[in-house]
Structure formats: structure tokens, C-alpha cells
Amino acid sequence: MKFYEQTVTGAINPVKLIGKESYQRFQDWMLEEFDFEPSPFVGGVEQSQTKLANLDVQHYAKTRNYLDGGISMLSPYIEHGLVDPTEILKYIDSQQDRIQAYGFLQQLSWRDFYQKKYAENPDLIWENLQAYKTGFEHDEYSDVLPQDIQSASTDVSVINGFINELKETGYLHNHARLFLASYIVHWRRVKWQVGAKWMLSYLIDGNFASNNYSWQWVASTGSGKPYFVNLETVRKFAKPGMNLDVADNFPLHGTYEALSRRLFPRLKANDHA
């Protein structure tokens, strides 16, 4: 396990943690033994202000669900304190009526909601909020992330693409995060906690609350039913260059009802509709 620090001059140096207390700060993170590669994101207040100035809430509302849509890319700067949500709100108010930014503000509100929920009881951030609604018990899910997921060598091309993008950039579109989480939890039957820790170890905008409660929503321990995706939906929101051939993504191929029966065979017939 390797750790690095950035000096005031911008240099990135390896550091050695000494003492149990230092190590415990990282005990919830599952970092891999690779040399450090800087994220393609450019940090700093100036860059955060540029992102804010380029915010187009109307384009965001029309295209945000698409993997190449007009998302703001502000989340890393929010997470690291370079821009505050109240500052974003003031900027929006200075540009247009707030109703025009409804879709963007709704997503920003979800982040705030998760943060407040986390603050109510931080000790529960890794605990199931409810039982799984998949027909399987918690203990039937694996505590280990399969090696082919870690190495982006699964038999699903789009999933491998998402994994590589996450590892190379430290970022994924929100839909890609949900698609990847659903594959890990429902296709590979891995505990959401395992997947959430792994994803957090790469995300440059990683936030315990937003990440973990989203994984719980996918898993069904934080929602009324499991979230999963089929190849047709991935195709609908795909970006250019993705390999969407059925032969290379066969586990995702099929109707939602057919996939539900395959993934959750213990559920009653009407639960698959």
C-alpha cells in the first residue's frame, strides 16, 4: 500500500505512515499497489471558477443522462472545498431564474441530503439500512471483489470500459457508476460495501455519503427494489467508441423481466414484472 503527499510547491512525494493512528485513517480504503499517476483533472480555485462559469444548466437538464452529456464536472471541486454549493446557487441566481436550473439543483440537493443523513449517525455509513430485496441474504453476498473486476477483464465489454475509465481518470458519469455498481452487486453477487470501498479508492470526487447511499439504492438495502440495467439501456445512453456488441456484453443482454428472473430467481413471479 502506497501513500503520497503534495507539497506547497506542487511536488508529489511518497510518504511512509508511522503508527497505528495514522494507518487507521485509511482503514476504510482499499488502495492497490500501483505507482501514483496524477488525475487528468486540473485542480485549483481558478479551474473551479472556470467550471462554474461554464455551467449550462439547460444543456445539463437535456443531456445529463447520457454518458457524453453536458454534466458540470464540478463534483471534484465541491468535494475538495474549492467551490461551495452556496456559491453555485448564487451564480445560478445571477444568470437565470432558479426554475430553469431545477434538474441541476435537484442533483445538488441529493448530495446535501446524503451528507445530512451521514451526519445524523456516521457509524451507520457501512451498515445496511434495510434487508436486501433480491431474494438473497446479506451473508450470501461475497466479501471479496473478483480479480477480473479489479483488472477490468470481465466478460462484459462496457463494464471493463467503465472500470478502466474509473482507474485512469478517477471519475465516472453517475449513470456509469450505477451501471457498474449493479453489475458488481447483482451479477457477481458481491456485498455493496466491498464495491463501494473499491470505487471510493479511485474516485477523485469520492464522498462517503453520496457513494455509499447510492450503492445501497442499487443493492436494494436503501430502496424498495434492486436497480439493474440491461444492454438496451446502456446503448440508449452510450457515448461514441463504446463496444456495444451483444457477443461482447451478453450477460447484460435481455429484457428487464428476463434479467430479473435470471438474477433474482427466488423472487415471486409478479416481482419480475
PDB file of C-alpha atoms in Angstrom:
ATOM      1  CA  MET A   1       0.000   0.000   0.000  1.00  0.00           C
ATOM      2  CA  LYS A   2       1.496   3.337  -1.054  1.00  0.00           C
ATOM      3  CA  PHE A   3       0.635   6.864   0.077  1.00  0.00           C
ATOM      4  CA  TYR A   4       1.657  10.216  -1.352  1.00  0.00           C
ATOM      5  CA  GLU A   5       1.557  13.860  -0.320  1.00  0.00           C
ATOM      6  CA  GLN A   6       1.656  17.019  -2.414  1.00  0.00           C
ATOM      7  CA  THR A   7       3.900  19.835  -1.170  1.00  0.00           C
ATOM      8  CA  VAL A   8       3.163  23.546  -1.422  1.00  0.00           C
ATOM      9  CA  THR A   9       5.464  23.672  -4.473  1.00  0.00           C
ATOM     10  CA  GLY A  10       3.325  21.071  -6.253  1.00  0.00           C
ATOM     11  CA  ALA A  11       5.803  18.201  -5.920  1.00  0.00           C
ATOM     12  CA  ILE A  12       4.318  14.765  -5.213  1.00  0.00           C
ATOM     13  CA  ASN A  13       6.362  12.677  -2.790  1.00  0.00           C
ATOM     14  CA  PRO A  14       5.849   9.174  -1.340  1.00  0.00           C
ATOM     15  CA  VAL A  15       5.276   9.079   2.402  1.00  0.00           C
ATOM     16  CA  LYS A  16       5.508   6.304   4.977  1.00  0.00           C
ATOM     17  CA  LEU A  17       2.803   6.142   7.624  1.00  0.00           C
ATOM     18  CA  ILE A  18       4.116   5.539  11.120  1.00  0.00           C
ATOM     19  CA  GLY A  19       1.925   4.405  13.983  1.00  0.00           C
ATOM     20  CA  LYS A  20      -1.440   2.745  14.259  1.00  0.00           C
ATOM     21  CA  GLU A  21      -3.373   6.009  14.434  1.00  0.00           C
ATOM     22  CA  SER A  22      -2.098   7.171  11.048  1.00  0.00           C
ATOM     23  CA  TYR A  23      -2.911   3.882   9.394  1.00  0.00           C
ATOM     24  CA  GLN A  24      -6.409   3.775  10.821  1.00  0.00           C
ATOM     25  CA  ARG A  25      -7.293   6.912   8.873  1.00  0.00           C
ATOM     26  CA  PHE A  26      -7.095   4.766   5.758  1.00  0.00           C
ATOM     27  CA  GLN A  27      -8.637   1.544   7.031  1.00  0.00           C
ATOM     28  CA  ASP A  28     -11.871   2.052   5.053  1.00  0.00           C
ATOM     29  CA  TRP A  29      -9.962   2.411   1.786  1.00  0.00           C
ATOM     30  CA  MET A  30      -8.810  -0.483  -0.369  1.00  0.00           C
ATOM     31  CA  LEU A  31      -5.882   1.022  -2.280  1.00  0.00           C
ATOM     32  CA  GLU A  32      -3.917  -1.002  -4.795  1.00  0.00           C
ATOM     33  CA  GLU A  33      -0.149  -1.319  -5.026  1.00  0.00           C
ATOM     34  CA  PHE A  34       0.421   0.902  -8.063  1.00  0.00           C
ATOM     35  CA  ASP A  35       2.680   3.895  -8.558  1.00  0.00           C
ATOM     36  CA  PHE A  36       0.942   7.257  -8.392  1.00  0.00           C
ATOM     37  CA  GLU A  37      -0.394   8.765 -11.628  1.00  0.00           C
ATOM     38  CA  PRO A  38      -1.918  12.250 -11.448  1.00  0.00           C
ATOM     39  CA  SER A  39      -5.566  12.584 -12.413  1.00  0.00           C
ATOM     40  CA  PRO A  40      -6.300  14.337 -15.714  1.00  0.00           C
ATOM     41  CA  PHE A  41      -8.428  16.779 -13.698  1.00  0.00           C
ATOM     42  CA  VAL A  42      -6.745  20.131 -13.180  1.00  0.00           C
ATOM     43  CA  GLY A  43      -7.089  21.303  -9.586  1.00  0.00           C
ATOM     44  CA  GLY A  44      -7.148  24.751  -8.046  1.00  0.00           C
ATOM     45  CA  VAL A  45      -9.570  27.569  -7.343  1.00  0.00           C
ATOM     46  CA  GLU A  46      -9.059  29.114 -10.773  1.00  0.00           C
ATOM     47  CA  GLN A  47     -10.092  25.922 -12.534  1.00  0.00           C
ATOM     48  CA  SER A  48     -13.114  25.531 -10.259  1.00  0.00           C
ATOM     49  CA  GLN A  49     -14.244  29.037 -11.179  1.00  0.00           C
ATOM     50  CA  THR A  50     -13.814  28.226 -14.864  1.00  0.00           C
ATOM     51  CA  LYS A  51     -16.008  25.138 -14.455  1.00  0.00           C
ATOM     52  CA  LEU A  52     -18.605  27.226 -12.656  1.00  0.00           C
ATOM     53  CA  ALA A  53     -18.567  29.914 -15.354  1.00  0.00           C
ATOM     54  CA  ASN A  54     -19.114  27.215 -17.999  1.00  0.00           C
ATOM     55  CA  LEU A  55     -22.120  25.744 -16.202  1.00  0.00           C
ATOM     56  CA  ASP A  56     -25.049  25.448 -18.622  1.00  0.00           C
ATOM     57  CA  VAL A  57     -27.990  24.211 -16.578  1.00  0.00           C
ATOM     58  CA  GLN A  58     -30.367  23.997 -19.532  1.00  0.00           C
ATOM     59  CA  HIS A  59     -27.988  21.831 -21.558  1.00  0.00           C
ATOM     60  CA  TYR A  60     -27.404  19.812 -18.391  1.00  0.00           C
ATOM     61  CA  ALA A  61     -31.134  19.180 -17.998  1.00  0.00           C
ATOM     62  CA  LYS A  62     -31.477  17.960 -21.591  1.00  0.00           C
ATOM     63  CA  THR A  63     -28.412  15.735 -21.766  1.00  0.00           C
ATOM     64  CA  ARG A  64     -27.268  14.788 -18.240  1.00  0.00           C
ATOM     65  CA  ASN A  65     -28.465  11.178 -18.503  1.00  0.00           C
ATOM     66  CA  TYR A  66     -26.200  10.478 -21.471  1.00  0.00           C
ATOM     67  CA  LEU A  67     -22.646   9.313 -20.825  1.00  0.00           C
ATOM     68  CA  ASP A  68     -21.340  12.120 -23.042  1.00  0.00           C
ATOM     69  CA  GLY A  69     -23.906  14.645 -21.820  1.00  0.00           C
ATOM     70  CA  GLY A  70     -23.337  18.165 -20.589  1.00  0.00           C
ATOM     71  CA  ILE A  71     -22.583  17.435 -16.957  1.00  0.00           C
ATOM     72  CA  SER A  72     -20.952  20.141 -14.845  1.00  0.00           C
ATOM     73  CA  MET A  73     -17.818  18.242 -13.691  1.00  0.00           C
ATOM     74  CA  LEU A  74     -17.957  20.361 -10.526  1.00  0.00           C
ATOM     75  CA  SER A  75     -18.121  17.479  -8.058  1.00  0.00           C
ATOM     76  CA  PRO A  76     -14.328  17.119  -7.505  1.00  0.00           C
ATOM     77  CA  TYR A  77     -14.094  20.836  -6.747  1.00  0.00           C
ATOM     78  CA  ILE A  78     -17.085  20.710  -4.392  1.00  0.00           C
ATOM     79  CA  GLU A  79     -15.684  17.676  -2.584  1.00  0.00           C
ATOM     80  CA  HIS A  80     -12.287  19.300  -2.038  1.00  0.00           C
ATOM     81  CA  GLY A  81     -13.703  22.622  -0.892  1.00  0.00           C
ATOM     82  CA  LEU A  82     -12.687  24.672  -3.931  1.00  0.00           C
ATOM     83  CA  VAL A  83     -16.250  25.730  -4.649  1.00  0.00           C
ATOM     84  CA  ASP A  84     -19.176  25.772  -2.243  1.00  0.00           C
ATOM     85  CA  PRO A  85     -22.760  24.765  -3.122  1.00  0.00           C
ATOM     86  CA  THR A  86     -23.998  28.143  -1.866  1.00  0.00           C
ATOM     87  CA  GLU A  87     -21.601  29.815  -4.298  1.00  0.00           C
ATOM     88  CA  ILE A  88     -23.049  27.694  -7.118  1.00  0.00           C
ATOM     89  CA  LEU A  89     -26.567  28.709  -6.117  1.00  0.00           C
ATOM     90  CA  LYS A  90     -25.630  32.406  -6.137  1.00  0.00           C
ATOM     91  CA  TYR A  91     -24.079  32.013  -9.570  1.00  0.00           C
ATOM     92  CA  ILE A  92     -27.210  30.323 -10.916  1.00  0.00           C
ATOM     93  CA  ASP A  93     -29.409  33.079  -9.479  1.00  0.00           C
ATOM     94  CA  SER A  94     -27.245  35.674 -11.199  1.00  0.00           C
ATOM     95  CA  GLN A  95     -27.686  34.002 -14.582  1.00  0.00           C
ATOM     96  CA  GLN A  96     -31.318  32.838 -14.838  1.00  0.00           C
ATOM     97  CA  ASP A  97     -34.462  32.013 -12.944  1.00  0.00           C
ATOM     98  CA  ARG A  98     -33.903  29.182 -10.498  1.00  0.00           C
ATOM     99  CA  ILE A  99     -36.663  27.070 -12.083  1.00  0.00           C
ATOM    100  CA  GLN A 100     -34.520  26.747 -15.213  1.00  0.00           C
ATOM    101  CA  ALA A 101     -31.877  25.041 -13.113  1.00  0.00           C
ATOM    102  CA  TYR A 102     -34.316  22.654 -11.420  1.00  0.00           C
ATOM    103  CA  GLY A 103     -32.677  19.466 -12.733  1.00  0.00           C
ATOM    104  CA  PHE A 104     -29.194  20.545 -11.665  1.00  0.00           C
ATOM    105  CA  LEU A 105     -30.325  21.819  -8.262  1.00  0.00           C
ATOM    106  CA  GLN A 106     -32.206  18.583  -7.659  1.00  0.00           C
ATOM    107  CA  GLN A 107     -28.973  16.613  -8.011  1.00  0.00           C
ATOM    108  CA  LEU A 108     -27.130  19.089  -5.799  1.00  0.00           C
ATOM    109  CA  SER A 109     -29.882  18.672  -3.201  1.00  0.00           C
ATOM    110  CA  TRP A 110     -29.424  14.889  -3.191  1.00  0.00           C
ATOM    111  CA  ARG A 111     -25.778  15.406  -2.269  1.00  0.00           C
ATOM    112  CA  ASP A 112     -26.794  17.665   0.611  1.00  0.00           C
ATOM    113  CA  PHE A 113     -29.452  15.175   1.725  1.00  0.00           C
ATOM    114  CA  TYR A 114     -26.936  12.326   1.842  1.00  0.00           C
ATOM    115  CA  GLN A 115     -24.465  14.477   3.755  1.00  0.00           C
ATOM    116  CA  LYS A 116     -27.052  15.314   6.407  1.00  0.00           C
ATOM    117  CA  LYS A 117     -28.128  11.687   6.649  1.00  0.00           C
ATOM    118  CA  TYR A 118     -24.498  10.682   7.176  1.00  0.00           C
ATOM    119  CA  ALA A 119     -24.031  13.390   9.832  1.00  0.00           C
ATOM    120  CA  GLU A 120     -27.004  12.064  11.812  1.00  0.00           C
ATOM    121  CA  ASN A 121     -25.154   8.834  12.555  1.00  0.00           C
ATOM    122  CA  PRO A 122     -21.729   8.401  10.908  1.00  0.00           C
ATOM    123  CA  ASP A 123     -21.304   4.946  12.450  1.00  0.00           C
ATOM    124  CA  LEU A 124     -24.020   3.567  10.155  1.00  0.00           C
ATOM    125  CA  ILE A 125     -22.360   4.574   6.879  1.00  0.00           C
ATOM    126  CA  TRP A 126     -21.229   0.988   6.174  1.00  0.00           C
ATOM    127  CA  GLU A 127     -24.335  -0.730   7.574  1.00  0.00           C
ATOM    128  CA  ASN A 128     -27.324  -1.975   5.574  1.00  0.00           C
ATOM    129  CA  LEU A 129     -30.250   0.378   6.024  1.00  0.00           C
ATOM    130  CA  GLN A 130     -32.671  -2.450   5.236  1.00  0.00           C
ATOM    131  CA  ALA A 131     -32.587  -6.092   4.179  1.00  0.00           C
ATOM    132  CA  TYR A 132     -31.835  -6.972   0.569  1.00  0.00           C
ATOM    133  CA  LYS A 133     -34.958  -7.285  -1.602  1.00  0.00           C
ATOM    134  CA  THR A 134     -33.350  -9.651  -4.061  1.00  0.00           C
ATOM    135  CA  GLY A 135     -34.283 -12.979  -2.508  1.00  0.00           C
ATOM    136  CA  PHE A 136     -30.768 -13.310  -1.085  1.00  0.00           C
ATOM    137  CA  GLU A 137     -29.500 -12.675   2.435  1.00  0.00           C
ATOM    138  CA  HIS A 138     -26.593 -10.384   3.289  1.00  0.00           C
ATOM    139  CA  ASP A 139     -24.275 -13.291   4.086  1.00  0.00           C
ATOM    140  CA  GLU A 140     -24.879 -14.814   0.651  1.00  0.00           C
ATOM    141  CA  TYR A 141     -23.006 -11.947  -0.969  1.00  0.00           C
ATOM    142  CA  SER A 142     -19.231 -12.167  -1.272  1.00  0.00           C
ATOM    143  CA  ASP A 143     -16.732 -10.253   0.844  1.00  0.00           C
ATOM    144  CA  VAL A 144     -14.184 -10.336  -1.966  1.00  0.00           C
ATOM    145  CA  LEU A 145     -14.120  -8.337  -5.183  1.00  0.00           C
ATOM    146  CA  PRO A 146     -13.343 -10.761  -8.045  1.00  0.00           C
ATOM    147  CA  GLN A 147      -9.962 -10.339  -9.683  1.00  0.00           C
ATOM    148  CA  ASP A 148     -11.433  -9.917 -13.170  1.00  0.00           C
ATOM    149  CA  ILE A 149     -13.314  -6.844 -11.940  1.00  0.00           C
ATOM    150  CA  GLN A 150     -10.188  -5.374 -10.389  1.00  0.00           C
ATOM    151  CA  SER A 151      -8.263  -5.937 -13.625  1.00  0.00           C
ATOM    152  CA  ALA A 152     -11.093  -4.899 -15.982  1.00  0.00           C
ATOM    153  CA  SER A 153     -11.114  -8.315 -17.656  1.00  0.00           C
ATOM    154  CA  THR A 154     -14.729  -9.408 -17.155  1.00  0.00           C
ATOM    155  CA  ASP A 155     -16.823 -10.877 -19.972  1.00  0.00           C
ATOM    156  CA  VAL A 156     -18.761  -7.597 -20.310  1.00  0.00           C
ATOM    157  CA  SER A 157     -17.021  -5.039 -22.519  1.00  0.00           C
ATOM    158  CA  VAL A 158     -18.899  -1.965 -21.300  1.00  0.00           C
ATOM    159  CA  ILE A 159     -18.159  -2.867 -17.679  1.00  0.00           C
ATOM    160  CA  ASN A 160     -14.448  -3.192 -18.480  1.00  0.00           C
ATOM    161  CA  GLY A 161     -14.603   0.227 -20.114  1.00  0.00           C
ATOM    162  CA  PHE A 162     -16.155   1.785 -17.022  1.00  0.00           C
ATOM    163  CA  ILE A 163     -13.536   0.184 -14.769  1.00  0.00           C
ATOM    164  CA  ASN A 164     -10.658   1.408 -16.914  1.00  0.00           C
ATOM    165  CA  GLU A 165     -12.115   4.915 -17.061  1.00  0.00           C
ATOM    166  CA  LEU A 166     -12.502   4.962 -13.283  1.00  0.00           C
ATOM    167  CA  LYS A 167      -8.921   3.819 -12.699  1.00  0.00           C
ATOM    168  CA  GLU A 168      -7.396   6.132 -15.317  1.00  0.00           C
ATOM    169  CA  THR A 169      -9.329   9.325 -14.565  1.00  0.00           C
ATOM    170  CA  GLY A 170     -10.699   8.971 -11.033  1.00  0.00           C
ATOM    171  CA  TYR A 171     -14.124   9.863 -12.373  1.00  0.00           C
ATOM    172  CA  LEU A 172     -17.250   8.274 -13.847  1.00  0.00           C
ATOM    173  CA  HIS A 173     -20.546   9.699 -15.051  1.00  0.00           C
ATOM    174  CA  ASN A 174     -23.210   8.990 -12.447  1.00  0.00           C
ATOM    175  CA  HIS A 175     -25.048   6.562 -14.725  1.00  0.00           C
ATOM    176  CA  ALA A 176     -21.820   4.657 -15.337  1.00  0.00           C
ATOM    177  CA  ARG A 177     -21.330   4.407 -11.564  1.00  0.00           C
ATOM    178  CA  LEU A 178     -24.807   2.929 -11.190  1.00  0.00           C
ATOM    179  CA  PHE A 179     -24.321   0.540 -14.116  1.00  0.00           C
ATOM    180  CA  LEU A 180     -21.021  -0.665 -12.656  1.00  0.00           C
ATOM    181  CA  ALA A 181     -22.437  -0.984  -9.141  1.00  0.00           C
ATOM    182  CA  SER A 182     -25.404  -3.016 -10.370  1.00  0.00           C
ATOM    183  CA  TYR A 183     -23.093  -5.421 -12.187  1.00  0.00           C
ATOM    184  CA  ILE A 184     -20.891  -5.925  -9.123  1.00  0.00           C
ATOM    185  CA  VAL A 185     -23.771  -6.432  -6.680  1.00  0.00           C
ATOM    186  CA  HIS A 186     -26.342  -8.287  -8.777  1.00  0.00           C
ATOM    187  CA  TRP A 187     -24.431 -10.121 -11.491  1.00  0.00           C
ATOM    188  CA  ARG A 188     -21.427 -11.030  -9.345  1.00  0.00           C
ATOM    189  CA  ARG A 189     -23.264 -11.077  -6.017  1.00  0.00           C
ATOM    190  CA  VAL A 190     -20.694  -9.040  -4.094  1.00  0.00           C
ATOM    191  CA  LYS A 191     -21.625  -7.074  -0.962  1.00  0.00           C
ATOM    192  CA  TRP A 192     -22.269  -3.421  -1.806  1.00  0.00           C
ATOM    193  CA  GLN A 193     -19.802  -2.427   0.946  1.00  0.00           C
ATOM    194  CA  VAL A 194     -16.981  -4.183  -0.921  1.00  0.00           C
ATOM    195  CA  GLY A 195     -17.806  -2.450  -4.201  1.00  0.00           C
ATOM    196  CA  ALA A 196     -18.304   0.913  -2.542  1.00  0.00           C
ATOM    197  CA  LYS A 197     -14.880   0.814  -0.832  1.00  0.00           C
ATOM    198  CA  TRP A 198     -13.199  -0.194  -4.068  1.00  0.00           C
ATOM    199  CA  MET A 199     -14.842   2.598  -6.059  1.00  0.00           C
ATOM    200  CA  LEU A 200     -14.042   5.159  -3.347  1.00  0.00           C
ATOM    201  CA  SER A 201     -10.370   4.259  -3.589  1.00  0.00           C
ATOM    202  CA  TYR A 202     -10.317   5.689  -7.129  1.00  0.00           C
ATOM    203  CA  LEU A 203     -12.903   8.490  -7.191  1.00  0.00           C
ATOM    204  CA  ILE A 204     -11.378  11.943  -7.172  1.00  0.00           C
ATOM    205  CA  ASP A 205     -14.764  13.268  -6.022  1.00  0.00           C
ATOM    206  CA  GLY A 206     -15.238  10.366  -3.610  1.00  0.00           C
ATOM    207  CA  ASN A 207     -17.724  11.184  -0.875  1.00  0.00           C
ATOM    208  CA  PHE A 208     -18.708   8.598   1.735  1.00  0.00           C
ATOM    209  CA  ALA A 209     -22.334   9.677   1.910  1.00  0.00           C
ATOM    210  CA  SER A 210     -23.106  10.111  -1.796  1.00  0.00           C
ATOM    211  CA  ASN A 211     -21.173   6.995  -2.759  1.00  0.00           C
ATOM    212  CA  ASN A 212     -22.456   4.626  -0.098  1.00  0.00           C
ATOM    213  CA  TYR A 213     -26.102   5.629  -0.181  1.00  0.00           C
ATOM    214  CA  SER A 214     -26.067   5.325  -3.984  1.00  0.00           C
ATOM    215  CA  TRP A 215     -24.652   1.799  -3.678  1.00  0.00           C
ATOM    216  CA  GLN A 216     -27.379   0.979  -1.135  1.00  0.00           C
ATOM    217  CA  TRP A 217     -30.004   2.282  -3.581  1.00  0.00           C
ATOM    218  CA  VAL A 218     -28.618  -0.062  -6.247  1.00  0.00           C
ATOM    219  CA  ALA A 219     -28.354  -3.020  -3.882  1.00  0.00           C
ATOM    220  CA  SER A 220     -31.940  -2.541  -2.563  1.00  0.00           C
ATOM    221  CA  THR A 221     -30.792  -2.160   1.048  1.00  0.00           C
ATOM    222  CA  GLY A 222     -31.633   1.521   0.691  1.00  0.00           C
ATOM    223  CA  SER A 223     -34.557   1.328  -1.730  1.00  0.00           C
ATOM    224  CA  GLY A 224     -37.724  -0.596  -2.487  1.00  0.00           C
ATOM    225  CA  LYS A 225     -36.214  -2.852  -5.154  1.00  0.00           C
ATOM    226  CA  PRO A 226     -32.855  -3.677  -6.732  1.00  0.00           C
ATOM    227  CA  TYR A 227     -31.566  -1.445  -9.503  1.00  0.00           C
ATOM    228  CA  PHE A 228     -30.060  -3.158 -12.528  1.00  0.00           C
ATOM    229  CA  VAL A 229     -29.529  -2.324 -16.167  1.00  0.00           C
ATOM    230  CA  ASN A 230     -29.740  -4.153 -19.480  1.00  0.00           C
ATOM    231  CA  LEU A 231     -27.705  -3.697 -22.647  1.00  0.00           C
ATOM    232  CA  GLU A 232     -30.512  -1.841 -24.408  1.00  0.00           C
ATOM    233  CA  THR A 233     -30.458   0.877 -21.730  1.00  0.00           C
ATOM    234  CA  VAL A 234     -26.668   1.143 -21.884  1.00  0.00           C
ATOM    235  CA  ARG A 235     -26.965   1.590 -25.653  1.00  0.00           C
ATOM    236  CA  LYS A 236     -29.529   4.341 -25.186  1.00  0.00           C
ATOM    237  CA  PHE A 237     -27.181   6.436 -23.059  1.00  0.00           C
ATOM    238  CA  ALA A 238     -23.829   5.302 -24.533  1.00  0.00           C
ATOM    239  CA  LYS A 239     -21.111   7.571 -25.803  1.00  0.00           C
ATOM    240  CA  PRO A 240     -19.176   7.111 -29.055  1.00  0.00           C
ATOM    241  CA  GLY A 241     -16.492   4.455 -29.068  1.00  0.00           C
ATOM    242  CA  MET A 242     -18.142   2.012 -26.675  1.00  0.00           C
ATOM    243  CA  ASN A 243     -18.238  -1.654 -27.711  1.00  0.00           C
ATOM    244  CA  LEU A 244     -21.935  -2.469 -27.515  1.00  0.00           C
ATOM    245  CA  ASP A 245     -21.974  -5.761 -29.421  1.00  0.00           C
ATOM    246  CA  VAL A 246     -24.208  -8.408 -27.886  1.00  0.00           C
ATOM    247  CA  ALA A 247     -21.464 -11.036 -28.141  1.00  0.00           C
ATOM    248  CA  ASP A 248     -19.128  -8.907 -26.016  1.00  0.00           C
ATOM    249  CA  ASN A 249     -21.795  -7.926 -23.484  1.00  0.00           C
ATOM    250  CA  PHE A 250     -24.004 -10.989 -23.387  1.00  0.00           C
ATOM    251  CA  PRO A 251     -24.626 -11.075 -19.599  1.00  0.00           C
ATOM    252  CA  LEU A 252     -26.454  -7.721 -19.931  1.00  0.00           C
ATOM    253  CA  HIS A 253     -28.487  -8.827 -22.947  1.00  0.00           C
ATOM    254  CA  GLY A 254     -32.204  -9.432 -22.473  1.00  0.00           C
ATOM    255  CA  THR A 255     -35.411  -7.782 -21.319  1.00  0.00           C
ATOM    256  CA  TYR A 256     -35.661  -6.484 -17.770  1.00  0.00           C
ATOM    257  CA  GLU A 257     -38.095  -9.248 -16.907  1.00  0.00           C
ATOM    258  CA  ALA A 258     -35.765 -11.940 -18.274  1.00  0.00           C
ATOM    259  CA  LEU A 259     -32.745 -10.486 -16.476  1.00  0.00           C
ATOM    260  CA  SER A 260     -34.721 -10.168 -13.249  1.00  0.00           C
ATOM    261  CA  ARG A 261     -35.625 -13.859 -13.377  1.00  0.00           C
ATOM    262  CA  ARG A 262     -32.008 -14.750 -14.031  1.00  0.00           C
ATOM    263  CA  LEU A 263     -30.524 -12.503 -11.335  1.00  0.00           C
ATOM    264  CA  PHE A 264     -33.189 -12.950  -8.656  1.00  0.00           C
ATOM    265  CA  PRO A 265     -34.591 -16.482  -9.093  1.00  0.00           C
ATOM    266  CA  ARG A 266     -36.033 -16.612  -5.567  1.00  0.00           C
ATOM    267  CA  LEU A 267     -38.384 -13.673  -6.042  1.00  0.00           C
ATOM    268  CA  LYS A 268     -42.052 -14.294  -6.716  1.00  0.00           C
ATOM    269  CA  ALA A 269     -43.270 -14.191 -10.315  1.00  0.00           C
ATOM    270  CA  ASN A 270     -45.040 -10.829 -10.000  1.00  0.00           C
ATOM    271  CA  ASP A 271     -41.868  -9.233  -8.611  1.00  0.00           C
ATOM    272  CA  HIS A 272     -40.192  -9.662 -12.003  1.00  0.00           C
ATOM    273  CA  ALA A 273     -42.783  -7.675 -13.941  1.00  0.00           C
TER     274      ALA A 273
END
